Coordinates of C-alpha atoms in Angstrom, one line a residue:
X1 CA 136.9 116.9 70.6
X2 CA 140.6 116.3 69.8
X3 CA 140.7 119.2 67.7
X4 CA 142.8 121.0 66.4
X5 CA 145.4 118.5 64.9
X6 CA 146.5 120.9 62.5
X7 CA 148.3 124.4 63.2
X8 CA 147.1 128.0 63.0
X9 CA 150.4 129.5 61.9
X10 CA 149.3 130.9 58.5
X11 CA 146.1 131.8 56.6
X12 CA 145.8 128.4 55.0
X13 CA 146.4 126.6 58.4
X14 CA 143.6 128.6 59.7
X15 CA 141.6 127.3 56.9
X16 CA 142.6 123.5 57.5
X17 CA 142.1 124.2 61.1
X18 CA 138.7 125.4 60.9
X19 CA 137.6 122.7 58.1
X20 CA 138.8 120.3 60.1
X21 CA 136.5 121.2 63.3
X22 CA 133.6 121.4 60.7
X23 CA 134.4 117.6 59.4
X24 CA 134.3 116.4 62.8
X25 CA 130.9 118.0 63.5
X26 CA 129.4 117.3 60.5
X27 CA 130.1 113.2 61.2
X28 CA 128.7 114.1 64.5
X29 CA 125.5 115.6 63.2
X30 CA 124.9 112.3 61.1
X31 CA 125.0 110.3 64.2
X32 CA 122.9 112.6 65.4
X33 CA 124.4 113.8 68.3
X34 CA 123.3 117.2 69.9
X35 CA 125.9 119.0 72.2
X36 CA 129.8 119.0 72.2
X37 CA 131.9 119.5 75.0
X38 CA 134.7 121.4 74.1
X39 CA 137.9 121.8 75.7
X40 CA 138.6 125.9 76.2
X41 CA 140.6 125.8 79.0
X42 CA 143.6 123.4 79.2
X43 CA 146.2 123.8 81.9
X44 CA 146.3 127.3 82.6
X45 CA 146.0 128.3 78.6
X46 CA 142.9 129.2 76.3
X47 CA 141.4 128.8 72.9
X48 CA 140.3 132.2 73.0
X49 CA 141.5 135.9 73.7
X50 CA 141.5 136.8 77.3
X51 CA 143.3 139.0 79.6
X52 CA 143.9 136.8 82.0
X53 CA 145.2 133.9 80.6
X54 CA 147.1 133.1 77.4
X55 CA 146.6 131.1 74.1
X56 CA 147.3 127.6 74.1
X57 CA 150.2 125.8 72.5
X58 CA 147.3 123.5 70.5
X59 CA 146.4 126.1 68.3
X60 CA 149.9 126.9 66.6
X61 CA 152.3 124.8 68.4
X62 CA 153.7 127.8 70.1
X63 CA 152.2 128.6 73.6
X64 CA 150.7 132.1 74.0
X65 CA 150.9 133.3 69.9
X66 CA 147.8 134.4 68.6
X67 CA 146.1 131.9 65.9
X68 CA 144.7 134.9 63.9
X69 CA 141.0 133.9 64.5
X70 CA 139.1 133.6 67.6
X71 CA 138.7 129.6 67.9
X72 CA 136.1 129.5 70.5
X73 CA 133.5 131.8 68.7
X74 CA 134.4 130.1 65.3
X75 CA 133.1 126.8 67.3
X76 CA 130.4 127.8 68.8
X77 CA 128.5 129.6 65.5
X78 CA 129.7 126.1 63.7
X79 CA 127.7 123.9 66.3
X80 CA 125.0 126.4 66.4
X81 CA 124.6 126.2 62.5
X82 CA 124.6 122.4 62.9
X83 CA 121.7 122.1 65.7
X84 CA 124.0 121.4 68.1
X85 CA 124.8 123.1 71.6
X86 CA 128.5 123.6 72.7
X87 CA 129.3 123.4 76.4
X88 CA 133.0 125.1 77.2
X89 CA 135.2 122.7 79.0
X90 CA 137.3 123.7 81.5
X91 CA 139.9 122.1 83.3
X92 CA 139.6 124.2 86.7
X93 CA 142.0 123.2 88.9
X94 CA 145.4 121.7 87.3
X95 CA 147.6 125.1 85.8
X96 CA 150.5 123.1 84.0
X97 CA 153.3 120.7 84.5
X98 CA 156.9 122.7 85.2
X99 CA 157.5 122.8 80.9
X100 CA 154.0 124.1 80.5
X101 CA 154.6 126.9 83.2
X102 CA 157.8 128.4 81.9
X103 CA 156.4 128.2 78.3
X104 CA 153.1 130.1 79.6
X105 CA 156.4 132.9 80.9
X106 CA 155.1 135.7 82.8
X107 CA 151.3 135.1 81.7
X108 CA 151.6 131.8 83.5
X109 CA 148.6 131.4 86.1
X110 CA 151.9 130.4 88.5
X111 CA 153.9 134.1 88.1
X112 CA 150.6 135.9 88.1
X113 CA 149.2 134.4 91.1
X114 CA 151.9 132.9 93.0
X115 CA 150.2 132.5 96.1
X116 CA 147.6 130.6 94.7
X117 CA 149.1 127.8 93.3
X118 CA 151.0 124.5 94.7
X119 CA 153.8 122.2 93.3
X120 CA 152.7 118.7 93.8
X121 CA 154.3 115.6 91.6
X122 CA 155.9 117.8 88.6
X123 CA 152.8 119.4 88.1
X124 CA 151.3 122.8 89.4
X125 CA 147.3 123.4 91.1
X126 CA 145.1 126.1 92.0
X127 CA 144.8 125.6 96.2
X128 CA 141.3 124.8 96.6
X129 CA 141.3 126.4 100.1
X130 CA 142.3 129.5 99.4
X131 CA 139.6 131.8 99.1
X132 CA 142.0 134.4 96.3
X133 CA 141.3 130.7 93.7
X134 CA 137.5 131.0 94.2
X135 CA 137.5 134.7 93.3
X136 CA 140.1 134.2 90.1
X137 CA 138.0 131.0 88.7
X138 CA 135.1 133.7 89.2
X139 CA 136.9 136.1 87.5
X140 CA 137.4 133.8 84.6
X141 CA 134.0 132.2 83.9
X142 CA 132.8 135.8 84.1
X143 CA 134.8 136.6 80.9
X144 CA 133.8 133.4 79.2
X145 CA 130.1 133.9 79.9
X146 CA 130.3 137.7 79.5
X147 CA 131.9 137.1 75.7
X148 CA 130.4 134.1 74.3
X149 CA 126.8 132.6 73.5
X150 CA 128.0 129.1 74.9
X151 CA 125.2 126.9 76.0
X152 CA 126.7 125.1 79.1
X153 CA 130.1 125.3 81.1
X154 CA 131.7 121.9 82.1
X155 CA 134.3 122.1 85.2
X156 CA 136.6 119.0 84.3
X157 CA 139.3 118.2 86.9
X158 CA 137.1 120.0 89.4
X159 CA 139.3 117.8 92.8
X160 CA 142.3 117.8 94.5
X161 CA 145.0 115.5 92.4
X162 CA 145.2 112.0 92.4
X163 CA 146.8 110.7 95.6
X164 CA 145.7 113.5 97.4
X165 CA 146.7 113.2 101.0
X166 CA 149.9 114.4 100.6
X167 CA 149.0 118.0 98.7
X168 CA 151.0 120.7 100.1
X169 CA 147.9 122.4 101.5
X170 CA 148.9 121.8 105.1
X171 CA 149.5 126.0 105.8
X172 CA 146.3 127.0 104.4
X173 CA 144.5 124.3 106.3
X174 CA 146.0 126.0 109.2
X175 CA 144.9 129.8 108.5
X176 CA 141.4 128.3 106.9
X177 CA 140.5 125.4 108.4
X178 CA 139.8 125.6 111.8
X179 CA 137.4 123.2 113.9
X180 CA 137.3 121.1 110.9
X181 CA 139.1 118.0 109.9
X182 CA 140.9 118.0 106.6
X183 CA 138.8 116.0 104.5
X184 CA 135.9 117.7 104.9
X185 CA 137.3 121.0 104.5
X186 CA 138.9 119.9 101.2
X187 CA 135.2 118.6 100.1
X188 CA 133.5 122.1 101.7
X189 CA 136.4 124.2 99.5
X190 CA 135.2 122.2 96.4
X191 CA 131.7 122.8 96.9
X192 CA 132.3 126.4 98.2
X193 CA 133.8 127.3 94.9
X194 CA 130.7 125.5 92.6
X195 CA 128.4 127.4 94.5
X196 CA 130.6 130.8 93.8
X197 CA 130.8 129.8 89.8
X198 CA 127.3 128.1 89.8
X199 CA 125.3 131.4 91.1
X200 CA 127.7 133.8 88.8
X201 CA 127.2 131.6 85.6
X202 CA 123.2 132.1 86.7
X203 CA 123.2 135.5 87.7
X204 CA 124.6 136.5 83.9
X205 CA 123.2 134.1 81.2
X206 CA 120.7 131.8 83.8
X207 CA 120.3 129.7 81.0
X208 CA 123.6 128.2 80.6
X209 CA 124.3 124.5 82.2
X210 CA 126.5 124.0 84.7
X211 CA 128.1 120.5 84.7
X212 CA 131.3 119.0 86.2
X213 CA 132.7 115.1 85.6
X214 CA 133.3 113.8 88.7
X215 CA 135.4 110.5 89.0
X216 CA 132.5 107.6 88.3
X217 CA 132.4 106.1 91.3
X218 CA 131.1 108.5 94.0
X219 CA 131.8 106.0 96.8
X220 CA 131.3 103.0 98.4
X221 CA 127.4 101.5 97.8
X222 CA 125.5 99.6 99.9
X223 CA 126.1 96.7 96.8
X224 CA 129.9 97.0 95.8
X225 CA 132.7 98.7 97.3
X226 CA 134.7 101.1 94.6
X227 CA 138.3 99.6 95.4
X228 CA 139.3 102.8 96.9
X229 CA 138.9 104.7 93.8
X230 CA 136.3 107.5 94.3
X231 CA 135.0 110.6 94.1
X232 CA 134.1 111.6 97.8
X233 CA 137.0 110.0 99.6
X234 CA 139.8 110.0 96.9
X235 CA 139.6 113.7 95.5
X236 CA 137.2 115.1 97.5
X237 CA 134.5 115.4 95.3
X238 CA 131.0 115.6 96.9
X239 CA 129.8 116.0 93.4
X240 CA 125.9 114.1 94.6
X241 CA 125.7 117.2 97.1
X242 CA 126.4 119.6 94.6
X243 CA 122.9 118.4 92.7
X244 CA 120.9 118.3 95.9
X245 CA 121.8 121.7 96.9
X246 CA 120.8 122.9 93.6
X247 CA 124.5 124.4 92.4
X248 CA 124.8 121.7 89.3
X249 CA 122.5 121.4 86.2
X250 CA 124.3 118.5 85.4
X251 CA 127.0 115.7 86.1
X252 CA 128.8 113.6 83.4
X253 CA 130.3 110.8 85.6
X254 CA 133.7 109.7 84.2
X255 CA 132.1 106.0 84.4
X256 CA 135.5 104.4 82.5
X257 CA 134.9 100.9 84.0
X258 CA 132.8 97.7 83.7
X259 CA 131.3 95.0 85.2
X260 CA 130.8 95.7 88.8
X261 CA 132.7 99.2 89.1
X262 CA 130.3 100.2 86.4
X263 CA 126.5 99.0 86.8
X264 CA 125.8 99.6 90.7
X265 CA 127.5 102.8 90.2
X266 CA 125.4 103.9 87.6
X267 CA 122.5 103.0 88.9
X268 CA 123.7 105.1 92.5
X269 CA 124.1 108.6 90.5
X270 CA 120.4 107.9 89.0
X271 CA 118.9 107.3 92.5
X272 CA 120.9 110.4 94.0
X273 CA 120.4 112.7 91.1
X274 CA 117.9 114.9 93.1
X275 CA 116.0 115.9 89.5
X276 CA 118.6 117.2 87.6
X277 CA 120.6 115.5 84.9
X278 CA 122.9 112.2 85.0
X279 CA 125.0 111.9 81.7
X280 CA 127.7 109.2 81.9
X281 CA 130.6 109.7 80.5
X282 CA 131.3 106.3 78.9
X283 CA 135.2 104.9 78.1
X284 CA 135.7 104.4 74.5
X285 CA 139.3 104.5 74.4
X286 CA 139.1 101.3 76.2
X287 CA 137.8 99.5 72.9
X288 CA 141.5 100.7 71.4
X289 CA 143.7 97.2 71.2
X290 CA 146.2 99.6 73.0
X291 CA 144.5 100.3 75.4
X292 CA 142.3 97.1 77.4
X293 CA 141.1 96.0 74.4
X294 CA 137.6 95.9 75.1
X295 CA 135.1 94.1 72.8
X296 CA 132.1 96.5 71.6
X297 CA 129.4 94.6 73.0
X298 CA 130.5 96.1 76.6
X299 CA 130.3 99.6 75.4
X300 CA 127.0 98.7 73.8
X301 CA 125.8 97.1 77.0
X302 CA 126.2 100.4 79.3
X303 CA 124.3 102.4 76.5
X304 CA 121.2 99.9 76.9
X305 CA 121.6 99.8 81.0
X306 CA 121.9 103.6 81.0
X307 CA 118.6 103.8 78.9
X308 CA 117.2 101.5 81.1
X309 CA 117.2 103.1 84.2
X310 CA 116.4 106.5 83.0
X311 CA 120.0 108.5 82.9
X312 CA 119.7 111.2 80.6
X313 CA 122.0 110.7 77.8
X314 CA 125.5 109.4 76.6
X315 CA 129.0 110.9 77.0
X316 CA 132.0 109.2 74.9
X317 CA 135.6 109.8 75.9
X318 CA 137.6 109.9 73.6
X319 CA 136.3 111.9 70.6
X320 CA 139.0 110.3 68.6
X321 CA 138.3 106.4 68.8
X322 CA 134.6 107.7 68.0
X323 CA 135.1 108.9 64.7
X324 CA 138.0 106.6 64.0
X325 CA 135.2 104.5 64.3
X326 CA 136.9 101.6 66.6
X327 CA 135.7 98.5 66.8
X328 CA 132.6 99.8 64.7
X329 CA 131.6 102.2 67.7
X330 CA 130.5 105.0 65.3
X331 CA 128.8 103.0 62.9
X332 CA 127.2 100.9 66.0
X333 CA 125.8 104.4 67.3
X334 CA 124.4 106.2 63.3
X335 CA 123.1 103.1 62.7
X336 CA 121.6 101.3 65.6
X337 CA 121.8 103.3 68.6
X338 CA 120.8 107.1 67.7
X339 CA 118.4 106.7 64.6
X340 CA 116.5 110.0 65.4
X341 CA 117.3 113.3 66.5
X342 CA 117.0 113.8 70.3
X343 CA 115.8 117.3 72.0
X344 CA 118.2 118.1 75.1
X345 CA 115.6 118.4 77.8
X346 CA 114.1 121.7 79.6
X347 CA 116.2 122.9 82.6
X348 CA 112.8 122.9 84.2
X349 CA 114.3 124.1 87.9
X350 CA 115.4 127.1 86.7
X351 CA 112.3 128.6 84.5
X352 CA 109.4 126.1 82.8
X353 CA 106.8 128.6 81.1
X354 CA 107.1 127.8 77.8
X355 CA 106.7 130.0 74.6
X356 CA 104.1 130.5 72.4
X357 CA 103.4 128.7 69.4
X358 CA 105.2 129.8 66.2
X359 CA 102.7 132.1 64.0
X360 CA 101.6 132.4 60.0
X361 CA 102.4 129.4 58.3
X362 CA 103.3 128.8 54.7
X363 CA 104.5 125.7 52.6
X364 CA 106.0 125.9 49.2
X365 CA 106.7 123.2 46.8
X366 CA 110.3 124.1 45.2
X367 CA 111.3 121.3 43.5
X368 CA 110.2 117.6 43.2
X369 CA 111.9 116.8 45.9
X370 CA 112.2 120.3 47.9
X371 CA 109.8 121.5 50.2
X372 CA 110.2 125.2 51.8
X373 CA 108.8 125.9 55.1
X374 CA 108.1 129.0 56.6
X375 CA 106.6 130.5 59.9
X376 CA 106.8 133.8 62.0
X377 CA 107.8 134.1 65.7
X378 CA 105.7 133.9 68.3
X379 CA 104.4 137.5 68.5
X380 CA 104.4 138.1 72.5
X381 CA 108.1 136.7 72.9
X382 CA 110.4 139.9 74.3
X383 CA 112.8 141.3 71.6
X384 CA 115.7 140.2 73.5
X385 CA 115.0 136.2 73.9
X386 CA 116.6 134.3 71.8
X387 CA 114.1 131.3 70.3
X388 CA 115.2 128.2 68.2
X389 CA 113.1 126.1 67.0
X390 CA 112.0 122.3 65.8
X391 CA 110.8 120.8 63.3
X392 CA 108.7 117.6 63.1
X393 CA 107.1 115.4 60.1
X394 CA 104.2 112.7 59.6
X395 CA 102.1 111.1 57.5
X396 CA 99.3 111.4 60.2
X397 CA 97.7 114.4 61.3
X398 CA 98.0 116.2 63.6
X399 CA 102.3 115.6 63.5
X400 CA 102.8 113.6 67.5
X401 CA 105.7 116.3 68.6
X402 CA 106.3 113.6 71.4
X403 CA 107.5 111.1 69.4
X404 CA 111.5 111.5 68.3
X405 CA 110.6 109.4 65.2
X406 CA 109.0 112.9 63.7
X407 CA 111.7 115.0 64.4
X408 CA 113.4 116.2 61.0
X409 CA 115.9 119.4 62.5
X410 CA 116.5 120.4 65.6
X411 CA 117.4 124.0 67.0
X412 CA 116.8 125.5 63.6
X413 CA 118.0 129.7 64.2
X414 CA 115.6 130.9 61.5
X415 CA 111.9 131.0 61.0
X416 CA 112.9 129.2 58.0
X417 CA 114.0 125.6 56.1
X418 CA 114.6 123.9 52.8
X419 CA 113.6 120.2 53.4
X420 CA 114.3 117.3 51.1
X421 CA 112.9 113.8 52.3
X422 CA 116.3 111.1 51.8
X423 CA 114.3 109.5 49.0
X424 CA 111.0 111.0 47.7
X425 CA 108.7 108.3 48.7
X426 CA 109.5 108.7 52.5
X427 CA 108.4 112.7 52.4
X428 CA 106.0 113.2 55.1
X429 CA 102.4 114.1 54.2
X430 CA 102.6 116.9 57.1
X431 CA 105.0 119.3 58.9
X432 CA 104.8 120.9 61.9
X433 CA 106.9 123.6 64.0
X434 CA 107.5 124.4 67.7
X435 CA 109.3 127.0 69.1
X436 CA 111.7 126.8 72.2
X437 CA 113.6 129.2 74.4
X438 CA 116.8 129.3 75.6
X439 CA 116.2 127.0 78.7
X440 CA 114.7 124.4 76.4
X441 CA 111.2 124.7 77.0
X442 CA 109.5 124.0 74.1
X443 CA 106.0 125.4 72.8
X444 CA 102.5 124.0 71.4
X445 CA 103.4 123.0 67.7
X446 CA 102.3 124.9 64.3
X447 CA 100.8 122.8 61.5
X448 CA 102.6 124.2 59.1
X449 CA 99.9 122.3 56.7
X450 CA 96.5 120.5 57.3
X451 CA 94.1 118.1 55.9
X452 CA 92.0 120.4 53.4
X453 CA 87.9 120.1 54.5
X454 CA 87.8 118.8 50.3
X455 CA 90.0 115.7 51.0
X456 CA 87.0 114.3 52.8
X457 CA 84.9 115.3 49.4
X458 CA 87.1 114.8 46.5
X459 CA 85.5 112.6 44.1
X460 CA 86.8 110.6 41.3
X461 CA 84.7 110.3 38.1
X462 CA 86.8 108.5 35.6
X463 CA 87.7 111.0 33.4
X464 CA 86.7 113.8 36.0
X465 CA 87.5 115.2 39.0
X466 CA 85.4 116.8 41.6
X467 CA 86.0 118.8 44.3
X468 CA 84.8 121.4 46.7
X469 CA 83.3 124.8 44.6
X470 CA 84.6 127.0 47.2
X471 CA 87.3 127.1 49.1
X472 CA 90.6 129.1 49.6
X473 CA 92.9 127.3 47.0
X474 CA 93.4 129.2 43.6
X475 CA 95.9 126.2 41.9
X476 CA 95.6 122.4 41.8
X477 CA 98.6 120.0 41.1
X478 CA 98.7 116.2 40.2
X479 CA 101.7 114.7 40.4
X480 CA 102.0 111.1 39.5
X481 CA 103.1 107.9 41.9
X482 CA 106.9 108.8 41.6
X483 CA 105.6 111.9 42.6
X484 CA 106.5 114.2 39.4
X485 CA 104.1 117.2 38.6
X486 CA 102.0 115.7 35.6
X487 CA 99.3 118.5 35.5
X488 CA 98.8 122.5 36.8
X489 CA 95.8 124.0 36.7
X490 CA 93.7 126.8 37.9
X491 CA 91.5 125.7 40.9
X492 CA 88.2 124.0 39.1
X493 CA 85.6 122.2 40.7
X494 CA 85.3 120.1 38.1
X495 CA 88.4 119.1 36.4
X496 CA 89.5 117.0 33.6
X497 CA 91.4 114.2 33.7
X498 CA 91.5 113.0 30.0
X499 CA 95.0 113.7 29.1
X500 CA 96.4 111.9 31.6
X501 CA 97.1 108.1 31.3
X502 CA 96.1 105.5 33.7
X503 CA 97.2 105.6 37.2
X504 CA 96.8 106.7 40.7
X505 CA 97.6 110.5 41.4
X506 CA 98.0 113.0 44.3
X507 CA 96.2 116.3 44.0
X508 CA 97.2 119.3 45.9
X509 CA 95.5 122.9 46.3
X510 CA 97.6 126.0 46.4
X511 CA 96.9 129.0 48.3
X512 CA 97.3 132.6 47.2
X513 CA 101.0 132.2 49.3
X514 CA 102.1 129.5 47.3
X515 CA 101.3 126.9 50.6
X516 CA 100.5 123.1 49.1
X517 CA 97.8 121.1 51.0
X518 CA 97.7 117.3 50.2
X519 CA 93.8 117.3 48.9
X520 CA 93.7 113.7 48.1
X521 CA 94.0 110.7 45.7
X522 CA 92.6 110.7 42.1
X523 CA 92.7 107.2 39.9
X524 CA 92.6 107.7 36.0

């Protein structure tokens, strides 16, 4: 997210701080994106109060003080409130560079745990193959999960460090490794360690999604070679195992390439993806003239292939050149690429019954160009399930919940929303409602209003208008073609028409709750 840019070290930086996260998601919501991966643990330091780790120099400029606020549950209610999941990042297996570690002092992941950690190239790593660094990760996702309503954890830098053959693992090999070469006991301490966090994440909140982002080329194809830069044999990464076995929800490839390191590679995570979820992470930065300079028809090409083949979604790295809106990428994706909301799909493998359908709908008119809906929740869902829910618009009935072009909100929190239509000629004629739980399964939709049996029998008599003689609506309102309330009136079978001028009118019923149903058209 490249947040924060501005210091906690007073009550108005706090305020700057948090408006400034806000402002980033509330550009993101009007491109319509849905989740955020946030970065909560950086090298050995948090964004939020632990015991076992300290606060991060980010937040005030000063490693280990105390921001005044808790930033990570400040985050997640703001994405929440915006329809948007947060997935905590953290960077699992780097603790620091030398300055970082004596700044962290004696809460430093390096004093605390000494025989944990290795000094390789200036910088300091959790040993994968020690068995004490599977149980203190543990220890630390069961705080985060145990604390927080995140949606998802992400395991960045989940691999042994670049130019790996020389990490100074050799004496744990020895005590750990035996009848096994070293590679694949580097790759089998990797997985071992997914599989510990994978089952504890699932065994507390089963609903959060797991995810990692592996390098982006796993390993050689059958149609390109990776030019020795991979997942498998560089870092030890056998991130395609860790879907079949069932220990991932999710991978987000770090696919920062083109042309031949990018396509066959792509297309290799989809046909390996054993079911679960392939999100490429895609290399933005690259369009920056200080970086490679890219043009934005190559970023724009990998969005269309990913589509294409059926991946399930788009990751951008960097936040930054995002919203700074390089080479026209943010405009390129509100505008062209993400015109509608999009639902994060069910995590089917772990639970697929769906909810029931919301209950006791009721449509108010509040202004011209303000609609209120309301519904109840489903009334068999258990006390302690947490539901969100969506909400979709049409002018044909009933609302299709399968096409995206109908969604208006996604992951609303309340059985309840104000809607005004962009410009009041586009309001749809009819709204409907589903419900979903926290695994994303989503339930039979709610009409929220329906075709009245009188719109088939309204008749138009010049100067009179005739409709049903009994039904359930006690009101009638005619509002003219730039949709303005011209008339109220009691519900009459026969109505008059004479002191309106000429024209084409809608005419609504209202029930005794105040719900408007679209009856038909009248012509004066």
């Amino acid at each position: 997210m490249d947040w924060p840019r501005s210091k906690a070290v007073n009550a108005a930086g706090i305020r700057r701080q948090q408006q400034e996260f806000c402002q980033l998601l509330d550009r993101l919501k009007a491109a319509h994106f849905n989740t955020v991966l946030l970065q909560t643990r950086l090298r050995g330091d948090l964004i939020y109060p632990s015991r076992l780790e300290t606060f991060s120099e980010a937040l005030t400029g000063y490693t280990g003080r105390n921001p005044g606020y808790d930033p990570l549950a400040f985050a997640i209610e703001a994405c929440h409130q915006r329809g948007m999941e947060v997935h905590a990042w953290l960077v699992t297996i780097p603790v620091g560079n030398t300055r970082q570690v004596k700044l962290q002092g004696s809460r430093s992941v390096v004093h605390q745990h000494r025989n944990l950690c290795k000094s390789y190239k200036g910088n300091w790593y959790l040993d994968p193959g020690n068995p004490g660094t599977e149980e203190y990760l543990a220890s630390l996702v069961q705080e985060l999960v145990t604390h927080y309503d995140i949606d998802g954890i992400h395991f960045d830098y989940i691999r042994y460090p670049e130019q790996a053959e020389q990490f100074p693992d050799r004496d744990t090999f020895r005590r750990y490794g035996k009848g096994q070469s070293l590679k694949q006991w580097r790759r089998d301490n990797l997985t071992r360690i997914v599989r510990r966090l994978y089952t504890d994440i699932k065994a507390v909140k089963p609903w959060i999604k797991v995810s990692s982002s592996p390098v982006g080329k796993y390993r050689d194809t059958r149609r390109y070679p990776s030019r020795g830069w991979n997942a498998y044999h560089a870092v030890y990464q056998e991130a395609q195992q860790w879907l079949q076995e069932g220990i991932h929800d999710a991978l987000f490839p770090m696919m920062y390439f083109k042309g031949n390191q990018f396509y066959p590679f792509a297309l290799d995570w989809k046909e390996q993806a054993a079911g679960r979820w392939i999100v490429p992470g895609l290399g933005i930065y690259f369009l920056s003239p200080r970086e490679q300079d890219w043009p934005l028809d190559e970023i724009v090409r990998q969005i269309h292939f990913t589509r294409q083949i059926g991946l399930h979604g788009q990751a951008y790295f960097r936040n930054r050149f995002l919203l700074d809106n390089t080479k026209g990428i943010f405009d390129e994706l509100e505008e062209s690429t993400y015109p509608t909301w999009a639902i994060v799909p069910p995590m089917t493998w772990v639970d697929s019954i769906p909810p029931s359908a919301p209950t006791r709908p009721v449509l108010q008119r509040a202004s011209d160009d303000r609609l209120v809906l309301r519904w109840e929740k489903p009334e068999e869902s258990g006390a302690s399930e947490v539901l969100y829910y969506h909400l979709y618009g049409s002018n044909q009935y009933p609302v299709d919940t399968s096409q995206a072009a109908n969604l208006l909100a996604i992951r609303l929190p309340e059985t309840h929303f104000v809607y005004q239509a962009p410009v009041a000629w586009r309001e749809p004629r009819y709204f409907a409602v589903t419900a979903t739980d926290r695994f994303g399964n989503e339930s039979e939709p709610l009409a929220l209003n329906q075709p009245a049996e009188g719109e088939l029998h309204l008749l138009n008599q010049g100067d009179e208008l005739i409709l049903p003689p009994e039904t359930h609506f006690r009101f009638l309102i005619l509002r003219n073609a730039n949709g303005e309330e011209v008339m109220r009136s009691r519900y009459l079978p026969n109505l008059s028409l004479t002191r309106l001028t000429s024209g084409f009118y809608t005419v609504y019923g209202i029930d005794s709750l105040g719900s408007e149903t679209l009856l038909g058209m009248a012509v004066k």
